[in-house]
Amino acid sequence: MATYLTRTPNSSGSNTTWTFSCWYKKTSIGLDTVPFATGYTSPQIDEAMINIGADDQLRFNIAINDVTDVTVKSARKLRDTSGFYHIVVACDTTQATASDRIKIYFNGELETNLSNTDYPTQNQSTFFGDTNKTQEIGRQPRSSNYLFGVMSHVHFTDGTAYQASDFGQYDANGVWKIKTSPSVTYGTNGFFILKDGGSVTDQSGNGNNWTVSGGTLTDTLDCSANVFATWNSLSGSASNTYSNGNTTVSYPNNFQRNANGTLAFNSGKYYGEFKRTGAANLHIGIVGNTFLEDGRIITDTGESHTYNMRGHTGCVTLITNTGDQSIFVDGSDSSTDVDFFTSAGDIVMVAFDADTKKIWFGKNGTWSSSGNPATGANPSYTYSGTATSDFTFGADTENGSSCNANFGNGYFGTTAVASAGTNASGNGIFEYDVPTGYTALSTKGLNL
Amino acid sequence: MSKARELADIFADANTANELAKLDGSAKLTDAVFPATLPAIDGSNLTGVAETKPTISSISPDTIDNTEATITVTGANFVSIPKVEVLNPSTGIWYDATSVTFNNSTSLTVVITLSVDAQYKIRIENPNGLAVLSGTILTVSDAPTWVTGASLGSFAGDFSGTLATLSATSDSAVTYSETTSVLSGANITLNSTTGALTTTDFGGASTTATTYTFTIRATDAESQTADRTFTISSTFGATGGGQFN
């Protein structure tokens, strides 16, 4: 079961007027996800929710006795899985004008292109002020529609309809940015959770704490101000299974399937850690433009290395195996080995200097062949192949093996790093020491 | 006329013994022509009678508000302890000083409360009855009062636009100035006329959340001032979130 949060109000709040604001990073498209909902099943099924449907459009719904009564739906499709959306839904059913009763904002902009405009009637109850209904974040009540992904700075104001500009503002570059301490009145059932981490303890001062249910909710450094790379569910093999905020990828069958990062770089020095679970032959390395631009990677279903890192141009990859330690380059065995074999549970370290095209592999805190990425000494391989730009980390999995990537958010799957190493860049949390001059692959790291 | 009668008449028209004048209005007599020792009524010598009026050269401050104020009066010939009054010429109402401290013959410290905004004259009368009335030398008006609260809130780093508009009120036009040297470091510009705090890149090169504390002085047309210390914070976004697994 996936993770969701619950809370049942003890006191009545406003059923007509409220605001929900959150920063949300999706992990997939075409999946019904539910940022915020409330409802009950007895004496009849009444519920209200903000959800992003399988059509990737955000809507506000009210169902009465299990019959949809209200639907205000944005025409915009939310299909970005590499960044955060700022979503604000403001409700005030006391307004005389129907279109003023529900307002949807994306990244600061009031959405005016709506595909459904079945607004609530004036003064209609939205159920969010009821004491006998359990509110949920991340799941639609009585359904299997969850959330997945990352949420940050989740606000609910009870009794006041705010605008997006109360929770964010434009910077000098026209970028919509978060207000980390908005000046809002939370009201009786208002709350502020997931502030800078995975805490569901209310930060509004109301003490309206939430409960984690279903699965695990983990801290992540991934947030709107510093977006970390994850496996890209849109550009890797469609046959892969992604989980844990797209930091884990697996493939059940033979012949590896590729996954690659959501962020790419043309220069600079980046470090990542990758833990294999399950079967062998996980490949870990770097892919570049000549690999990523081959659209066959996504749709390939054949059992061939042609479309994965091991057999495709534009990559440098290490096979992780107890009996093989080869580095494959641009689709062929380079005849260069690292000095270690790899078992399930080992953490493979990868450091890549995009300026010199040197790559270092290491295991469990030790670089192969006394390599030293900080000084540039003894790289595992110096790449001079077809890829010249758009480098990012990549992985191939097969036969049920999984790759838990720590791009710097401090976790392998749902397990936090045991003991964080040093990191002079100050960006990211890793198990082992980040070589001096290297940093995490994140938006902050790209600008260091 | 006896000699004593003549001298008495002469004294009646003189401020000091050194300003003795003839009854017919001709030139005053000086030490050179008038002896320091005057003849006695009976013909013997009299001791000179030398009384001196106080004078006022300046006061500080010369502008106060309606609250109790302490004023230093500088002048000459003050005699401990003079009576000090102020006059509102437009109403003719006199106000007594709350207290007067005789510092020395050239300096008095006067405490007074004047509830009516106006231009005032000051009168100082020594115990011997000699007095001086100044011209309009003291201004009473309202000092600026801050309207804007001390906390200006938080703004996104790199924000461009108006952060806040500071406001202070007075009975005359108010201008604004910084008494600290913080705003430039935050890349904030203060409009001295409007009080607007604007920026094209809040925080400048800073990339970390910072609280800037600075003091702005509001000054009115009478040069009365009011200082207020403000804080404004830059934010550089969230630092994490919760991952739903």
XYZ file of C-alpha atoms in Angstrom, chain A:
448
model
C 0.000 0.000 0.000
C 1.232 3.438 -0.829
C 1.726 6.236 1.610
C -0.954 8.711 2.562
C -1.698 11.016 5.474
C -4.850 11.289 7.537
C -6.448 13.634 10.000
C -10.000 13.917 11.326
C -10.884 17.396 12.565
C -12.052 17.624 16.161
C -13.739 20.958 15.659
C -15.958 22.288 12.951
C -14.397 24.569 10.418
C -15.552 26.429 7.395
C -17.268 24.336 4.764
C -17.417 27.209 2.347
C -14.098 29.009 2.504
C -10.559 27.628 2.530
C -7.265 27.459 0.660
C -5.008 24.508 -0.080
C -1.431 25.220 -1.176
C 1.378 22.760 -1.813
C 4.527 22.213 -3.836
C 4.243 18.878 -5.578
C 6.681 16.878 -7.676
C 5.003 14.166 -9.676
C 6.669 10.881 -10.453
C 4.600 9.758 -13.392
C 1.965 10.797 -15.873
C -1.344 9.197 -16.661
C -1.882 8.194 -13.050
C -4.754 9.371 -10.850
C -3.181 11.051 -7.830
C -4.837 12.859 -4.965
C -3.135 15.711 -3.153
C -6.032 16.450 -0.774
C -9.413 14.922 -0.068
C -12.086 14.439 2.542
C -15.112 12.252 2.772
C -16.991 9.420 4.416
C -19.085 6.466 3.398
C -21.874 6.429 5.946
C -24.721 7.253 5.890
C -23.832 7.957 2.287
C -20.756 8.507 0.220
C -19.988 12.201 0.346
C -16.543 13.428 -0.532
C -14.569 16.319 -1.892
C -11.083 16.243 -3.289
C -8.369 17.910 -5.243
C -6.934 15.349 -7.589
C -4.876 15.046 -10.729
C -6.618 12.541 -12.930
C -5.288 10.003 -15.371
C -5.656 12.784 -17.922
C -3.049 14.734 -15.906
C -5.525 17.553 -15.361
C -6.133 18.953 -11.902
C -9.682 19.218 -10.711
C -11.724 19.991 -7.654
C -14.573 17.555 -7.197
C -17.492 17.228 -4.853
C -19.522 14.044 -4.872
C -22.793 13.767 -2.981
C -24.139 10.317 -2.349
C -21.446 9.050 -4.703
C -22.675 11.200 -7.558
C -20.375 13.898 -8.876
C -21.937 17.247 -8.192
C -19.106 19.697 -8.718
C -16.165 19.560 -11.079
C -13.888 22.459 -11.799
C -11.059 21.157 -13.933
C -8.044 22.807 -15.440
C -7.393 22.215 -19.112
C -3.666 22.285 -18.422
C -1.973 18.900 -18.261
C 0.585 18.449 -15.509
C 3.198 16.290 -17.177
C 6.459 17.493 -15.704
C 8.023 14.880 -13.470
C 11.353 16.645 -13.117
C 10.274 19.712 -11.150
C 7.798 21.010 -8.625
C 4.410 22.493 -9.313
C 3.027 25.079 -6.947
C -0.650 24.211 -6.709
C -3.148 26.475 -4.987
C -6.871 25.821 -4.850
C -8.888 28.571 -3.201
C -12.525 27.989 -2.372
C -15.165 30.495 -1.319
C -18.647 29.284 -2.134
C -20.168 32.368 -0.531
C -19.227 34.354 -3.619
C -22.119 35.514 -5.765
C -20.254 34.878 -8.994
C -19.825 31.185 -9.684
C -16.349 31.510 -11.175
C -15.159 33.226 -8.001
C -16.031 30.213 -5.861
C -13.197 27.945 -6.988
C -9.868 29.302 -8.174
C -6.975 27.127 -9.291
C -3.440 28.472 -9.519
C -0.358 26.835 -11.044
C 3.003 28.378 -10.271
C 1.421 31.677 -9.366
C -0.895 31.986 -12.352
C -4.652 31.871 -12.004
C -5.868 29.146 -14.313
C -8.467 30.553 -16.677
C -8.474 27.776 -19.232
C -10.836 25.292 -17.671
C -12.261 22.193 -19.255
C -14.994 21.747 -16.647
C -16.807 24.577 -14.915
C -19.468 22.899 -12.834
C -18.992 25.239 -9.900
C -20.498 24.777 -6.467
C -23.749 26.529 -5.835
C -23.587 29.589 -3.630
C -22.832 28.635 -0.027
C -22.536 24.945 -0.932
C -20.704 22.841 1.613
C -17.396 21.364 0.554
C -17.182 19.013 3.573
C -13.719 20.205 4.590
C -15.125 21.784 7.737
C -16.880 18.641 8.952
C -15.746 16.901 12.100
C -16.875 13.450 11.087
C -14.941 13.188 7.859
C -11.353 12.071 7.665
C -9.177 14.310 5.576
C -6.492 12.614 3.542
C -3.395 13.816 1.768
C -2.168 11.375 -0.826
C -5.206 9.168 -1.212
C -8.772 9.362 -2.309
C -10.951 7.994 0.482
C -12.112 4.434 -0.180
C -10.014 4.134 -3.323
C -6.591 3.006 -4.474
C -5.668 6.346 -5.940
C -2.653 7.613 -4.078
C -0.139 10.360 -4.554
C 3.474 9.204 -4.993
C 6.139 11.816 -5.489
C 7.215 14.586 -3.165
C 5.173 17.243 -1.408
C 6.639 20.228 0.361
C 5.213 23.135 2.361
C 1.593 22.015 2.460
C -0.789 24.675 3.800
C -4.491 24.590 4.475
C -6.258 27.725 5.653
C -9.670 27.274 7.187
C -11.982 30.234 6.694
C -9.947 32.311 4.260
C -9.524 32.066 0.507
C -6.067 33.264 -0.426
C -4.357 33.879 -3.723
C -1.232 32.132 -4.937
C 0.704 35.313 -4.299
C 0.150 34.775 -0.592
C 2.290 31.651 -0.809
C 4.817 32.575 -3.504
C 6.275 35.428 -5.484
C 8.371 36.116 -8.552
C 12.071 36.755 -8.231
C 14.134 39.128 -10.333
C 14.358 36.526 -13.066
C 10.629 36.005 -13.248
C 10.851 32.672 -11.489
C 7.981 31.786 -9.203
C 9.402 31.073 -5.764
C 8.083 29.912 -2.469
C 7.245 32.084 0.509
C 8.472 29.866 3.284
C 6.609 31.781 5.975
C 3.445 33.095 4.389
C 1.398 35.592 6.347
C -1.888 33.728 6.431
C -4.532 32.991 9.011
C -4.906 29.257 9.370
C -8.245 29.135 11.165
C -9.545 26.323 13.311
C -8.621 23.392 11.097
C -5.779 24.993 9.202
C -2.374 23.377 9.134
C 1.129 23.617 7.721
C 2.996 20.336 7.295
C 5.893 18.861 5.316
C 7.853 22.019 5.974
C 11.392 21.336 4.808
C 11.099 17.622 5.449
C 8.789 14.718 6.067
C 7.342 15.937 9.346
C 3.555 15.805 9.635
C 3.613 17.872 12.811
C 1.588 20.996 12.233
C 3.749 24.107 11.973
C 0.824 26.536 11.890
C 0.555 26.737 15.645
C -2.807 24.970 15.616
C -1.469 21.569 16.606
C -3.420 19.956 13.773
C -0.959 17.123 13.329
C -1.354 14.389 10.735
C -0.760 10.641 10.753
C 1.247 8.662 8.226
C -0.637 5.665 6.913
C -0.196 2.947 4.351
C 3.515 3.190 3.667
C 6.513 5.272 4.523
C 7.026 8.979 4.317
C 10.696 9.830 4.112
C 12.598 13.063 4.371
C 14.045 14.372 1.186
C 16.142 17.375 0.296
C 14.271 17.444 -2.986
C 12.203 20.629 -2.994
C 11.240 23.580 -5.112
C 14.346 25.520 -4.172
C 16.722 22.673 -4.960
C 15.321 20.035 -7.264
C 17.326 16.826 -7.221
C 17.679 14.424 -10.096
C 15.645 11.244 -9.987
C 15.236 8.467 -12.502
C 13.266 9.873 -15.390
C 10.141 7.812 -15.860
C 9.434 9.616 -19.113
C 12.702 8.983 -20.942
C 13.854 5.602 -19.652
C 12.426 2.300 -20.704
C 8.671 2.178 -20.414
C 9.059 -1.372 -19.124
C 10.716 -0.249 -15.913
C 9.049 0.040 -12.550
C 9.787 3.226 -10.635
C 9.182 3.801 -6.943
C 10.319 5.812 -3.929
C 9.914 9.106 -5.684
C 11.576 7.669 -8.783
C 14.824 7.066 -6.938
C 14.350 3.320 -7.307
C 14.084 1.556 -10.643
C 13.670 -2.140 -11.383
C 12.962 -4.407 -14.315
C 11.643 -7.936 -13.919
C 12.888 -9.645 -17.073
C 16.079 -10.571 -18.865
C 18.162 -8.053 -20.784
C 18.576 -4.797 -19.003
C 16.364 -1.799 -19.344
C 17.691 1.665 -18.969
C 16.799 4.493 -16.666
C 18.485 7.852 -16.675
C 18.425 11.002 -14.629
C 15.990 13.886 -14.917
C 18.766 16.474 -14.903
C 21.662 16.621 -17.360
C 24.829 18.671 -17.561
C 27.392 19.704 -20.128
C 30.139 20.654 -17.723
C 31.038 20.362 -14.090
C 31.704 17.523 -11.673
C 28.953 15.390 -10.215
C 28.805 12.527 -7.775
C 26.164 9.881 -7.143
C 25.718 6.658 -5.194
C 23.814 3.596 -6.367
C 22.863 0.503 -4.376
C 21.887 -2.698 -6.083
C 19.333 -5.035 -4.634
C 18.381 -8.375 -6.132
C 19.924 -9.954 -9.199
C 23.281 -9.128 -10.720
C 24.133 -7.347 -13.933
C 22.951 -3.967 -12.805
C 24.795 -1.446 -14.936
C 25.712 1.910 -13.502
C 27.306 4.834 -15.292
C 26.904 7.901 -17.409
C 24.866 8.467 -20.542
C 25.061 11.384 -22.926
C 23.240 12.980 -25.805
C 23.777 10.245 -28.376
C 22.139 7.796 -26.016
C 19.305 10.002 -24.804
C 18.343 11.215 -28.241
C 17.623 7.686 -29.422
C 13.875 7.432 -28.902
C 14.015 3.660 -29.162
C 15.247 3.481 -25.604
C 11.793 4.247 -24.292
C 9.728 1.905 -26.373
C 12.086 -1.026 -26.826
C 10.682 -4.274 -25.576
C 13.000 -6.697 -27.330
C 15.459 -8.808 -25.415
C 18.572 -7.174 -26.740
C 21.391 -5.047 -25.445
C 20.905 -2.777 -28.415
C 18.833 -0.346 -26.465
C 20.479 -0.350 -23.079
C 23.684 1.112 -21.747
C 25.682 -2.043 -22.248
C 25.021 -2.170 -25.950
C 24.359 1.379 -27.016
C 26.481 4.272 -28.037
C 26.777 7.358 -25.852
C 27.499 5.775 -22.475
C 30.111 4.565 -20.050
C 28.848 1.890 -17.721
C 30.130 -0.551 -15.142
C 28.590 -3.965 -14.826
C 28.034 -4.842 -11.192
C 28.551 -8.557 -10.745
C 30.360 -10.974 -8.507
C 32.216 -12.341 -11.515
C 32.446 -9.441 -13.930
C 34.009 -6.049 -13.422
C 33.984 -4.701 -16.957
C 33.488 -1.173 -18.131
C 31.407 -0.921 -21.297
C 31.847 2.109 -23.506
C 29.617 3.086 -26.410
C 28.164 -0.385 -26.630
C 31.295 -2.509 -26.340
C 33.462 -3.981 -23.637
C 36.308 -1.544 -23.218
C 38.601 -4.255 -21.884
C 39.103 -2.016 -18.901
C 38.076 -3.373 -15.540
C 37.672 -1.906 -12.109
C 39.458 -3.599 -9.244
C 36.352 -4.822 -7.457
C 33.416 -7.118 -7.903
C 30.012 -6.115 -6.708
C 27.378 -7.927 -4.703
C 23.828 -7.031 -3.871
C 23.782 -4.389 -1.185
C 27.030 -2.798 -2.230
C 27.011 0.894 -2.900
C 28.626 1.879 -6.178
C 30.085 5.363 -6.248
C 30.292 7.293 -9.517
C 32.125 10.551 -10.055
C 32.116 12.134 -13.500
C 34.003 15.200 -14.665
C 32.176 16.451 -17.737
C 35.017 18.801 -18.598
C 37.695 16.134 -18.836
C 35.281 13.241 -19.496
C 36.994 11.249 -16.747
C 34.872 8.824 -14.784
C 35.696 7.086 -11.528
C 33.952 4.037 -10.102
C 34.211 2.971 -6.507
C 32.550 0.654 -4.043
C 31.561 1.169 -0.446
C 33.795 4.171 0.080
C 36.886 3.102 -1.876
C 37.698 4.259 -5.375
C 38.957 1.684 -7.872
C 42.701 1.518 -8.432
C 43.432 4.306 -5.964
C 41.501 6.716 -8.105
C 41.136 10.230 -6.832
C 38.452 12.310 -8.505
C 39.460 15.352 -6.470
C 42.926 15.435 -8.023
C 41.977 13.835 -11.314
C 44.283 10.891 -10.688
C 43.701 7.353 -11.888
C 40.275 7.577 -13.480
C 38.536 4.332 -14.178
C 38.054 5.506 -17.740
C 38.496 8.614 -19.837
C 35.675 8.878 -22.312
C 36.148 10.104 -25.872
C 33.144 8.539 -27.540
C 30.126 9.810 -29.369
C 28.392 11.633 -26.526
C 29.480 15.237 -26.143
C 26.758 16.836 -24.065
C 23.709 16.299 -21.872
C 25.397 13.872 -19.539
C 23.485 12.308 -16.710
C 23.626 9.240 -14.536
C 22.144 6.061 -15.933
C 21.331 2.534 -14.817
C 20.219 -0.712 -16.418
C 18.350 -3.246 -14.329
C 17.193 -6.749 -15.137
C 15.696 -9.905 -13.673
C 14.140 -8.097 -10.768
C 17.217 -6.229 -9.719
C 16.669 -2.761 -8.447
C 18.850 0.283 -8.365
C 18.341 2.592 -5.435
C 19.905 5.864 -6.416
C 21.051 8.443 -3.971
C 21.353 11.532 -6.118
C 21.989 13.456 -2.936
C 18.635 13.336 -1.197
C 20.099 11.161 1.522
C 18.235 7.889 0.996
C 18.594 4.564 -0.754
C 14.972 3.676 -1.341
C 13.355 4.186 2.045
C 16.585 3.771 4.008
C 18.528 6.808 5.026
C 22.282 6.830 4.599
C 23.885 5.186 7.614
C 26.523 7.808 8.217
C 26.778 10.778 5.958
C 30.196 11.463 4.511
C 31.768 14.831 4.107
C 30.551 17.114 1.362
C 32.428 20.335 0.851
C 29.886 21.514 -1.702
C 27.212 21.597 0.979
C 24.750 20.188 -1.503
C 23.277 16.786 -0.867
C 23.673 14.007 1.679
C 25.723 10.965 0.676
C 26.884 7.813 2.410
C 30.539 8.433 1.565
C 32.744 11.458 1.220
C 31.990 13.551 -1.816
C 35.264 14.252 -3.655
C 36.335 17.850 -3.337
C 35.063 19.802 -6.310
C 32.128 17.482 -6.891
C 28.513 17.950 -5.914
C 25.073 16.436 -6.176
C 23.155 16.504 -9.423
C 20.498 19.024 -8.464
C 19.437 22.470 -9.583
C 21.611 23.982 -6.895
C 24.490 21.755 -7.909
C 24.145 22.829 -11.526
C 24.681 26.427 -10.451
C 27.602 25.970 -8.096
